Coordinates of C-alpha atoms and ligand atoms in Angstrom, one line a residue:
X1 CA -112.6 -43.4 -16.8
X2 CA -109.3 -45.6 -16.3
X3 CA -108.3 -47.1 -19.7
X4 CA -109.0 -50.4 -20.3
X5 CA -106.7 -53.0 -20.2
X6 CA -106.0 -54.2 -23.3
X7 CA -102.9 -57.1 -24.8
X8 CA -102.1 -56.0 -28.4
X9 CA -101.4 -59.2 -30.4
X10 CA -101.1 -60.4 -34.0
X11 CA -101.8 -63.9 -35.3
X12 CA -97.8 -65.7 -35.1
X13 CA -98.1 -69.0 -37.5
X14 CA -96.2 -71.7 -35.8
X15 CA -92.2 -72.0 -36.8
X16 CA -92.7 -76.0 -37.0
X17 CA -95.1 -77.8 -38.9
X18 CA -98.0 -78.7 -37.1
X19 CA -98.7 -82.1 -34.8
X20 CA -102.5 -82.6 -35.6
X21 CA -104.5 -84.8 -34.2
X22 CA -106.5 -86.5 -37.1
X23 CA -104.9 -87.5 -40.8
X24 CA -106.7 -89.0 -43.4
X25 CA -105.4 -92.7 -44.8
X26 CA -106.4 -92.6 -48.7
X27 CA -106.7 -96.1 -50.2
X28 CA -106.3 -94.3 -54.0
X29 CA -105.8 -97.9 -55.4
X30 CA -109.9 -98.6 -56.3
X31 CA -110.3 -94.6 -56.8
X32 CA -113.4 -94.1 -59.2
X33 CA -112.0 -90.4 -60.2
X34 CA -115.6 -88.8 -59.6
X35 CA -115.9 -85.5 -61.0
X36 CA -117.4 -84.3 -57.3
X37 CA -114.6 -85.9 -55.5
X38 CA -115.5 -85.1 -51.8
X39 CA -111.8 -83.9 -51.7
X40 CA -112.4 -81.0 -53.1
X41 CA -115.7 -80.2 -50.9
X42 CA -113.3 -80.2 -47.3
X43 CA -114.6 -76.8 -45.7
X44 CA -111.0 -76.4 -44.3
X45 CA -109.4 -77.7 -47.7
X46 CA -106.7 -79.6 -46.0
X47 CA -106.6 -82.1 -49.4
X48 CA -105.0 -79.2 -51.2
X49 CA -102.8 -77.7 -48.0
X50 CA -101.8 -81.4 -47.8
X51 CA -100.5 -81.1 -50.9
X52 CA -98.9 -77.9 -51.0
X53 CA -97.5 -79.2 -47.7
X54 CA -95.4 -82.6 -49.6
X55 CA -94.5 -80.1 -52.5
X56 CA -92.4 -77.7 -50.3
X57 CA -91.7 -80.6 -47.7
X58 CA -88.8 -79.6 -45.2
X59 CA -89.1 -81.3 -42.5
X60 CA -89.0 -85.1 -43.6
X61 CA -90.0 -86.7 -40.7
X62 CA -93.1 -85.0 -40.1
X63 CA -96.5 -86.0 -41.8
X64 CA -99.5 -83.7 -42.6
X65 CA -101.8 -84.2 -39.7
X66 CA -103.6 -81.5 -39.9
X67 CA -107.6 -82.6 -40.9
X68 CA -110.5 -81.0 -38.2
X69 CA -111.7 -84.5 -38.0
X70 CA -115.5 -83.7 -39.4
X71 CA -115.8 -87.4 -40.7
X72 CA -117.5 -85.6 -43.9
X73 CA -115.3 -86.9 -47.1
X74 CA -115.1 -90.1 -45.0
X75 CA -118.7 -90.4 -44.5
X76 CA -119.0 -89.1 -48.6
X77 CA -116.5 -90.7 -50.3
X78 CA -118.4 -93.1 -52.8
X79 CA -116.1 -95.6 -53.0
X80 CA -115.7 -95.5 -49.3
X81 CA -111.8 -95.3 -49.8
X82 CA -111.0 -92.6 -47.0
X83 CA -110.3 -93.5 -43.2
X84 CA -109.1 -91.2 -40.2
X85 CA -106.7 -91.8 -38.0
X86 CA -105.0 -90.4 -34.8
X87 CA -101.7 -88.8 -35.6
X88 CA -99.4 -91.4 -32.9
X89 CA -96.8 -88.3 -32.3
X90 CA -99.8 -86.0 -31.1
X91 CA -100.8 -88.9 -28.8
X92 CA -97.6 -89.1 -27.4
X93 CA -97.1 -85.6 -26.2
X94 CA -97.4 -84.4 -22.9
X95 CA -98.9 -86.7 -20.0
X96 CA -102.0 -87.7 -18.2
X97 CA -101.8 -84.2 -16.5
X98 CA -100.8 -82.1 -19.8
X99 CA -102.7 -83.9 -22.3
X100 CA -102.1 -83.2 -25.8
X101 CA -105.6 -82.2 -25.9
X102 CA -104.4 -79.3 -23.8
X103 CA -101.3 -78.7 -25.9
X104 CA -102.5 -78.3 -28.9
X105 CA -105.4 -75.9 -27.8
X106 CA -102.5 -73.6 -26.3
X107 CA -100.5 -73.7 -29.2
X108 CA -104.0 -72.6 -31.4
X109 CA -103.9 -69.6 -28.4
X110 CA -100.5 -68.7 -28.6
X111 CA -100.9 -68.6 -32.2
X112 CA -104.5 -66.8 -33.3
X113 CA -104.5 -64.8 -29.8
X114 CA -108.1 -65.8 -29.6
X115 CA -110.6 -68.0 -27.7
X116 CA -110.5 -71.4 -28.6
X117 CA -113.4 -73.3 -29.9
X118 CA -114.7 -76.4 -30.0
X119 CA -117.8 -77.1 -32.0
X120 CA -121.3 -78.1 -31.2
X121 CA -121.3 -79.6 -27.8
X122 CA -118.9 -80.9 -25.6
X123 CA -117.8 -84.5 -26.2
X124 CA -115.8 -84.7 -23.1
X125 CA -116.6 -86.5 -20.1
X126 CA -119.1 -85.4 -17.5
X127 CA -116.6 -84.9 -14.4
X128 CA -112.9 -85.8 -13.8
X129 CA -110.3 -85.8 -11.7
X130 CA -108.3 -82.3 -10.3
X131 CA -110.0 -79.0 -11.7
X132 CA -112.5 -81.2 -13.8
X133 CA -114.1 -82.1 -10.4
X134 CA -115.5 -78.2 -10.5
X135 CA -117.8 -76.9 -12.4
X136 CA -118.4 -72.9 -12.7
X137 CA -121.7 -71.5 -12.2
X138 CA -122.7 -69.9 -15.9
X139 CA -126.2 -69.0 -14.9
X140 CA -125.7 -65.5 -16.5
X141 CA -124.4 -66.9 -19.8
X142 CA -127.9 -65.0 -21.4
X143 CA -126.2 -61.4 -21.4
X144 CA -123.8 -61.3 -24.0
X145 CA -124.1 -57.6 -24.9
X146 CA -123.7 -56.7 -21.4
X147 CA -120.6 -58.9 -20.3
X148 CA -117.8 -60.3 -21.8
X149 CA -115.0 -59.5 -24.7
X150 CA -118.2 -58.1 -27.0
X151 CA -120.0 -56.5 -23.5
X152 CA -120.6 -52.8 -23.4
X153 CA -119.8 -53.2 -19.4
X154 CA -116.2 -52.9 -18.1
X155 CA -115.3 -56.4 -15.9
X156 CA -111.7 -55.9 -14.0
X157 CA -109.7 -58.4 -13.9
X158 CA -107.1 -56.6 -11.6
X159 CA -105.5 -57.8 -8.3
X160 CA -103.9 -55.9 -5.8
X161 CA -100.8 -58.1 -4.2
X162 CA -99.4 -57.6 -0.5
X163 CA -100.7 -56.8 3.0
X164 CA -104.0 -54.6 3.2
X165 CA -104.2 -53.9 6.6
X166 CA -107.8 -54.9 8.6
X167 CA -109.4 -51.0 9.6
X168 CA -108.5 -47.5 8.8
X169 CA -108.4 -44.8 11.1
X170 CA -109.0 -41.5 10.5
X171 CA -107.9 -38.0 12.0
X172 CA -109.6 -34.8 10.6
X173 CA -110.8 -37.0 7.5
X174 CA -107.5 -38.1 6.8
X175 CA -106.8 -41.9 7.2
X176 CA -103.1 -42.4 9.4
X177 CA -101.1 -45.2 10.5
X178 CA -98.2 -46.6 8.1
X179 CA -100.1 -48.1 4.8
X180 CA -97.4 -51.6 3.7
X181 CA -96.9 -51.0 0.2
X182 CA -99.4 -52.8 -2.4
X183 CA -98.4 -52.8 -6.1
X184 CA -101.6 -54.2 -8.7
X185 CA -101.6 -56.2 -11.7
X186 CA -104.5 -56.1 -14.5
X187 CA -104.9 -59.5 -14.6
X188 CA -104.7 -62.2 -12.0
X189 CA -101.7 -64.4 -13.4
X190 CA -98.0 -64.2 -12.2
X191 CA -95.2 -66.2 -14.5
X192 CA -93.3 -68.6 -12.2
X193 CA -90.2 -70.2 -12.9
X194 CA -89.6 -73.2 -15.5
X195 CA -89.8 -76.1 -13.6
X196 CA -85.8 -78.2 -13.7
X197 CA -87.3 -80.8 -16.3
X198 CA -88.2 -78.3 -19.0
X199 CA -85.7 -75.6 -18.3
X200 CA -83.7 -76.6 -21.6
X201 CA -83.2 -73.4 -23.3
X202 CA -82.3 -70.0 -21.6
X203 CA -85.8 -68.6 -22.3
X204 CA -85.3 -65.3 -19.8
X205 CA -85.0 -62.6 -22.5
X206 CA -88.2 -63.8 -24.4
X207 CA -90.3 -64.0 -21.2
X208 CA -88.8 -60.5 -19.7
X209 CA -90.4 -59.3 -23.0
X210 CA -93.8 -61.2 -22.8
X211 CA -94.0 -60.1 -19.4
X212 CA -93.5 -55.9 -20.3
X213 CA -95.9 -56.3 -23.3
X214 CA -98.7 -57.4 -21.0
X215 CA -97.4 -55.1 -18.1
X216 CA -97.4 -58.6 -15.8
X217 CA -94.3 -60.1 -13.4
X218 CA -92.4 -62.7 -14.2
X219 CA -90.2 -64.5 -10.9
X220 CA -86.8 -65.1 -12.1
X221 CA -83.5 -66.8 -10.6
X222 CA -80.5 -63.6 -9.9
X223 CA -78.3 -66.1 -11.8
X224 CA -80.5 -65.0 -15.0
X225 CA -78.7 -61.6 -14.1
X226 CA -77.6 -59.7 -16.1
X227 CA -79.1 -58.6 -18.8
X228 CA -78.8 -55.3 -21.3
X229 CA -78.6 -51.8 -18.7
X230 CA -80.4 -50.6 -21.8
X231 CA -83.2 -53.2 -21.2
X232 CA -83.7 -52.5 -17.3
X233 CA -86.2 -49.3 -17.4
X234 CA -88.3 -51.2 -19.4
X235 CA -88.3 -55.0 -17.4
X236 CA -87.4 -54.3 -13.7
X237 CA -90.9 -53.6 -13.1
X238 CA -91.8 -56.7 -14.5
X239 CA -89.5 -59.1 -12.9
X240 CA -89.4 -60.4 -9.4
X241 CA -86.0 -62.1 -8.0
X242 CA -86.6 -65.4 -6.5
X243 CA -84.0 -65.6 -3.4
X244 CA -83.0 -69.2 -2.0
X245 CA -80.6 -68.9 0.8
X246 CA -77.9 -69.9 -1.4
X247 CA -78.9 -67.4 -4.4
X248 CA -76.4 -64.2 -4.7
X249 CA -78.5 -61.0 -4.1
X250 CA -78.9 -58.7 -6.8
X251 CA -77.3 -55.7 -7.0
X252 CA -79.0 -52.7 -4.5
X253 CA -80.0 -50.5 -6.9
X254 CA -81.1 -53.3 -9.4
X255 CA -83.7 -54.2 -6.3
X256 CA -85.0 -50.8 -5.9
X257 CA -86.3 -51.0 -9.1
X258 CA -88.2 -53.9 -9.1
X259 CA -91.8 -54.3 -7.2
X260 CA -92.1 -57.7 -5.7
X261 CA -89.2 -60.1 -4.7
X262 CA -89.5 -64.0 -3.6
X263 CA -87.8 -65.2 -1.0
X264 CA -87.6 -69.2 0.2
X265 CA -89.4 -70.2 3.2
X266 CA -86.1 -71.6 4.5
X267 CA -86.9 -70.6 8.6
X268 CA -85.2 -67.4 8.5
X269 CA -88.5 -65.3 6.8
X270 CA -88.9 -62.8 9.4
X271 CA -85.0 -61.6 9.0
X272 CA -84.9 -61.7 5.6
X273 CA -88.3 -59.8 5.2
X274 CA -86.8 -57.0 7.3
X275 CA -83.3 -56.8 5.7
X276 CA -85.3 -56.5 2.1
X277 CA -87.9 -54.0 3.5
X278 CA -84.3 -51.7 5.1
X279 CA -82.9 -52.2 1.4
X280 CA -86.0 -51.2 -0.6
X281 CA -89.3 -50.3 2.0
X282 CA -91.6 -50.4 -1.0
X283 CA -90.9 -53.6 -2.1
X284 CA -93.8 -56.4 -2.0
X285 CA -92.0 -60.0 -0.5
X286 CA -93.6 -63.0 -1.0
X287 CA -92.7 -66.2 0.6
X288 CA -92.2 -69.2 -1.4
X289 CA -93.8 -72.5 0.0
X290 CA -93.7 -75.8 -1.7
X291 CA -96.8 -77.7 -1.1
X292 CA -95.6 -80.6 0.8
X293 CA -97.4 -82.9 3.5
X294 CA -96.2 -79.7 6.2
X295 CA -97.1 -77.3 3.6
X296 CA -100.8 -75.7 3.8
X297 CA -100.2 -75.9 7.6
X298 CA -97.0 -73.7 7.0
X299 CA -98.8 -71.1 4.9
X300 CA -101.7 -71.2 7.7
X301 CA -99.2 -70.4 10.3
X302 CA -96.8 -68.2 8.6
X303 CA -100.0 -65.6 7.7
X304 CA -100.3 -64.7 11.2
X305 CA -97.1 -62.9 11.4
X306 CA -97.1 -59.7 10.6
X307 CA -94.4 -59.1 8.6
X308 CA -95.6 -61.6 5.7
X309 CA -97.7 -60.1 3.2
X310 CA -97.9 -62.4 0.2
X311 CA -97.7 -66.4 0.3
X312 CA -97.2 -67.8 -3.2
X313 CA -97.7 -72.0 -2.5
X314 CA -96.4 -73.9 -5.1
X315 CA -97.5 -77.8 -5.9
X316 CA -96.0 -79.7 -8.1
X317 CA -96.4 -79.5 -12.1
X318 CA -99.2 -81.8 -12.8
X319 CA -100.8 -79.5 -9.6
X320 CA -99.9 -82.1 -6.7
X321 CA -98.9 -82.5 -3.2
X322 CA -95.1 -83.1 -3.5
X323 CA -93.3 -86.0 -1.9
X324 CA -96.7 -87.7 -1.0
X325 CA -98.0 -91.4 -1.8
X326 CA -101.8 -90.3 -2.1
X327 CA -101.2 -87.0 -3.4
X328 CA -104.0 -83.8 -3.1
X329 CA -104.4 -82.3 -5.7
X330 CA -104.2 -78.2 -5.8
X331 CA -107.6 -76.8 -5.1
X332 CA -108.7 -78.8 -1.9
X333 CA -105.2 -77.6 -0.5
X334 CA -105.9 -74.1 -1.3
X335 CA -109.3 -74.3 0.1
X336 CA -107.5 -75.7 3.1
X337 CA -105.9 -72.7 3.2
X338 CA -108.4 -70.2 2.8
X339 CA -110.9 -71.6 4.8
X340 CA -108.2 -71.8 7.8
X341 CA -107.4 -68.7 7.4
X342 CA -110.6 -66.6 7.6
X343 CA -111.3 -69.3 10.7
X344 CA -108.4 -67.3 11.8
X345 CA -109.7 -64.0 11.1
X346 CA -106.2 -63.7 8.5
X347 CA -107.5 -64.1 5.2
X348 CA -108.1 -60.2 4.3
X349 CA -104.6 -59.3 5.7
X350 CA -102.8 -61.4 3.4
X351 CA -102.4 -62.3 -0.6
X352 CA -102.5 -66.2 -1.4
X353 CA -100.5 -67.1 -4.8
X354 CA -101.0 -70.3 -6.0
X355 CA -99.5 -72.2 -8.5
X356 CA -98.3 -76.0 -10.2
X357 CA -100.8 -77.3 -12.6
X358 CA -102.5 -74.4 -14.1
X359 CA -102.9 -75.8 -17.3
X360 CA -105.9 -73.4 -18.5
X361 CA -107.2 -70.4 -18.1
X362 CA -110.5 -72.3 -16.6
X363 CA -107.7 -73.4 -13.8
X364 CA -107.2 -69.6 -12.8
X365 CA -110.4 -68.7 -12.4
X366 CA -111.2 -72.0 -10.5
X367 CA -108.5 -71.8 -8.3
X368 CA -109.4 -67.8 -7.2
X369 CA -113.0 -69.5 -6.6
X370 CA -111.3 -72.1 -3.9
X371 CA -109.1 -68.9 -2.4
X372 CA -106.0 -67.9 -4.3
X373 CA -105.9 -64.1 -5.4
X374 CA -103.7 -65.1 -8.0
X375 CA -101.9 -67.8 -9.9
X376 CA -98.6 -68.3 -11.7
X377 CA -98.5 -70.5 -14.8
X378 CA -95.0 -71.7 -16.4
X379 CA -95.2 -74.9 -18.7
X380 CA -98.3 -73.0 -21.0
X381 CA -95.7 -70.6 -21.9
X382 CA -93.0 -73.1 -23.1
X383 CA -96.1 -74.7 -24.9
X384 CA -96.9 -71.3 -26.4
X385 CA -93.4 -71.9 -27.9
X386 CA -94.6 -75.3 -29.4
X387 CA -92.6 -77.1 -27.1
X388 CA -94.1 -80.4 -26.9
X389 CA -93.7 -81.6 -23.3
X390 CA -91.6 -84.3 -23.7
X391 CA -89.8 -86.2 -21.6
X392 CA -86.2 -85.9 -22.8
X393 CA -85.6 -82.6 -22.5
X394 CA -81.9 -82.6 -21.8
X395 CA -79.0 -80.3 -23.0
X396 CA -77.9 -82.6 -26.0
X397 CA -81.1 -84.0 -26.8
X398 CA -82.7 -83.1 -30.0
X399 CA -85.9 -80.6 -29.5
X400 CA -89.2 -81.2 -31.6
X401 CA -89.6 -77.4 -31.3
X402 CA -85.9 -76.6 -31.9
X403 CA -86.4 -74.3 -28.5
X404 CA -82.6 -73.7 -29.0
X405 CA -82.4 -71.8 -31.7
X406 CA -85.9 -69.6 -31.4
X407 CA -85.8 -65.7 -32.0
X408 CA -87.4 -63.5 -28.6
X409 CA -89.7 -61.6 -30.8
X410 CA -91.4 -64.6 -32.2
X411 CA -91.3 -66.5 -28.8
X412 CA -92.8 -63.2 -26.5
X413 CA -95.5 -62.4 -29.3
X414 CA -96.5 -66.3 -29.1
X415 CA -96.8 -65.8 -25.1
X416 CA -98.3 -62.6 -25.5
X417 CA -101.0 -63.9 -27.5
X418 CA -101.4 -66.9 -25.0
X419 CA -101.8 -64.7 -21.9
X420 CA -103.9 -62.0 -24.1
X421 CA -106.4 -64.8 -25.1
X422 CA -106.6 -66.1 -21.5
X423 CA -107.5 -62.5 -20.4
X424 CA -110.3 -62.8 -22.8
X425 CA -111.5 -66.5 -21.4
X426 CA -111.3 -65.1 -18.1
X427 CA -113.2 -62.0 -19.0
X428 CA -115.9 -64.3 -20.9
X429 CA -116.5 -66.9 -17.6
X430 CA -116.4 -64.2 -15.1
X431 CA -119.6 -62.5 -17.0
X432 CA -121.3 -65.6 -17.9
X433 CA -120.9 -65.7 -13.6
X434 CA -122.3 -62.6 -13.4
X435 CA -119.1 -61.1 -11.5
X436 CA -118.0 -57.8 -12.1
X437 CA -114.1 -57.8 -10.5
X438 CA -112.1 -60.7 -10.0
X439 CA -111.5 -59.3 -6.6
X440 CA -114.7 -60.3 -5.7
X441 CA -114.5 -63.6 -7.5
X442 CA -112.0 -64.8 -4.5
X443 CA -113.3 -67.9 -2.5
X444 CA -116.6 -67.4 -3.8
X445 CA -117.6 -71.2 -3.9
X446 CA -120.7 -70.1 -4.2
X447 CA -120.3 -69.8 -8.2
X448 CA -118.9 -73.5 -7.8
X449 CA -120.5 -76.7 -7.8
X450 CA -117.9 -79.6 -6.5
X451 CA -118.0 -83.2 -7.5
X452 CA -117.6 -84.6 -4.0
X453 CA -120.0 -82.3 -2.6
X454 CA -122.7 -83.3 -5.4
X455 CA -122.0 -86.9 -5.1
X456 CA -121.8 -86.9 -1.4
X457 CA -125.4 -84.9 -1.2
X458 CA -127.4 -86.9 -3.3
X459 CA -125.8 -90.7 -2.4
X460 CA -124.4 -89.9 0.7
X461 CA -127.7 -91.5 2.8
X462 CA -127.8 -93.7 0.5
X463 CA -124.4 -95.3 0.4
X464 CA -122.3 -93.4 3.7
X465 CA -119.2 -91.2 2.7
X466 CA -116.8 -92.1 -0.5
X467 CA -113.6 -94.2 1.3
X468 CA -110.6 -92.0 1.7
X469 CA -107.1 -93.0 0.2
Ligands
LIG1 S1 -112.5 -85.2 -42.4 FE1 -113.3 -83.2 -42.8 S2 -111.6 -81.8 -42.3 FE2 -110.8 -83.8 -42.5 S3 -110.1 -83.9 -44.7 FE3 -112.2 -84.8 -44.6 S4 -113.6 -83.1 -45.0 FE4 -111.6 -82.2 -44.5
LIG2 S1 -90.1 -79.9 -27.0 FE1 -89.3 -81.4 -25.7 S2 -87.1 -81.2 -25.7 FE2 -88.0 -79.3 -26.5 S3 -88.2 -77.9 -24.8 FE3 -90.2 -79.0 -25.0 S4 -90.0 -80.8 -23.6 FE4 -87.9 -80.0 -24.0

């Protein structure tokens, strides 16, 4: 039996202190001194961290936000002296997109390497807007010694990535015919390039790392090149150059050695396909296409060639049409996609990357249930790093997470343990859906219940369709 795949991690405390979202306000003025203080009964004892915290204080303008919120030495207090409040710095990171909600549980990932959780209930709202428009069928949830992390039964999260042609044939048992070259990855996840706002600090070496210790690809710009000869055995596999027109090629024998390369969709595919495949036959090409208004249809139209094997569509960072007043958001224009193309009879032939706004690991595995067979993340990786989002990040500018200055071991474990515990959240929602391979889990809507769909069943003869933008 194949070994599993497994990310080795180790808990990596963060470098900074902590943005919390809750602090508690003490009104020590009318203090009774109660022998029980309810201070000292905190489950997470954050009264004496708090104060081991101001002892050894370093950073001065940070305050101890760091209480869980469970209202329980406000509730006990007897003089009713203790209040919470929201830490203003927590509710200023990030945007409506990337909310600090979603920062802060990455940074808990990054650092414990473990699934996130939440308490007793969900608090949240019933539906939203983007990927909280879905819902995941968890009708199998009841097995929990059969699937999942804890399960005794193996669930493969692998991909395969390139052109699978449509039939075999066969001659004296043997299949023929020329078989384009397929390379797999053990878990459906690609890392994508920083997007130009957040591309501050020259992160390459620390993500060339994170990508070798969990044996995944990371795209990359040629200008990143070169780094240590000693270091290429060990990271060409993982990296994939990401050719523009205008981008110097790497070096021959520096593209032999890598699997997949990304080129721009910039009219002259077909060429460039061939004069990579006469360079390095073996090599996987994926064509880069930004999700504009001409976007989906491009991808649709591009699949029929033969030459293209992988299409990797990329929306915008908060997971948007780009350029657009009324924007779509991510999944409805991969589901564009996929549905097009098995109208087309394409969609087996071809590998559909998707990426922009892939915030969670809930986001992968919703987006393979609209059609992608893989995404690529980038700003939950500069999170891992406790990078806070912000929106001066400029060469000059002073960094909450002093990115500058961060040392590649600390910065790849902290991604490690980010992608590792995404495995493990993908493992856990494909068994509580009952699915075995996340092959299998592509375009399966069926395991999906949609918003609009809902909404438009049960009120639609009732009140006509919902108005379009
Ligand atoms: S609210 Fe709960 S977690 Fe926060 S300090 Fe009080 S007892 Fe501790
Ligand atoms: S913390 Fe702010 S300044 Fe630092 S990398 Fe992140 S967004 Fe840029």
């Amino acid at each position: 039996m194949p070994e599993k795949y497994h990310i080795k991690t180790q808990p990596i405390p963060p470098r900074r202190p902590r943005v919390g979202k809750y602090g508690v306000v003490d009104w020590r003025e009318d203090c009774a001194r109660c022998h029980n203080c309810v201070k000292k009964a905190c489950v997470y004892d954050r009264y004496r961290m708090e104060s081991d915290y101001i002892r050894n204080l370093t950073d001065v303008d940070a305050l101890y936000f760091d209480c869980r919120g469970c209202f329980s030495c406000v509730q006990d207090c007897t003089k009713g002296l203790l209040c919470l409040s929201v830490n203003p710095v927590y509710e200023g990171m990030g945007n409506r997109y990337w909310t600090p909600d979603i920062i802060k549980t990455t940074w808990l990932q990054a650092e414990t390497a473990k699934i996130p959780v939440s308490g007793a209930g969900y608090g949240g709202p019933f539906t939203g807007t983007g990927f909280d428009a879905m819902w995941t069928d968890m009708s199998e949830i009841v097995r929990p010694t059969r699937d999942g992390i804890h399960g005794r039964e193996y669930i493969s999260t692998s991909v395969d990535i390139g052109r699978k042609p449509s039939f075999l044939v066969f001659e004296e048992g043997k299949p023929t015919g020329v078989f384009p070259p397929l390379l797999s990855l053990p878990m459906p996840l690609i890392i994508d390039m920083s997007p130009a706002q957040y591309s501050l600090p020259d992160l390459g070496p620390v993500i060339r790392q994170a990508a070798a210790n969990t044996d995944l690809i990371a795209i990359f710009d040629p200008s990143d090149w070169p780094f240590q000869q000693a270091d290429q055995q060990r990271y060409l596999p993982h990296v994939a150059f990401y050719l523009d027109s205008a981008a110097p090629e790497p070096p021959k024998e520096v593209l032999r050695k890598t699997r997949l390369v990304e080129i721009a969709d910039d009219g002259k595919v077909l060429e460039r396909i061939k004069k990579l495949k006469s360079i390095h036959p073996d090599i996987v090409v994926a064509v880069r296409i930004e999700l504009d208004a001409k976007g989906p249809r491009r991808a649709i139209d591009l699949a029929g060639f033969e030459e293209v094997e992988v299409i990797h569509i990329a929306a915008d960072l908060n997971g948007n049409e780009i350029g657009t007043k009324n924007p779509r958001f991510i999944k409805d224009m991969i589901r564009e996609i996929h549905t097009a193309l098995i109208e087309d009879g394409t969609r087996d032939d071809i590998t559909l990357i998707a990426g922009g706004g892939i915030a969670l690991p809930e986001h992968m595995a919703k987006a393979i249930i609209c059609g992608a067979d893989l995404v690529t993340i980038d700003l939950p990786l500069m999170i891992a790093l406790e990078c806070h989002l912000c929106d001066r990040c400029e060469p000059g500018m002073p960094c909450p997470a002093k990115l500058e200055d961060i040392d590649p071991d600390y910065g790849a474990g902290r991604m490690t343990n980010l992608i590792a515990a995404w495995h493990d959240q993908l493992i856990e929602l494909m068994g509580a859906m009952g699915m075995r391979e996340a092959r299998r889990l592509r375009g399966d809507v069926g395991r999906a219940m949609f918003f609009e769909d809902l909404e438009e069943e049960t009120f639609g003869r009732l009140f006509g369709t919902r108005k379009k933008n």
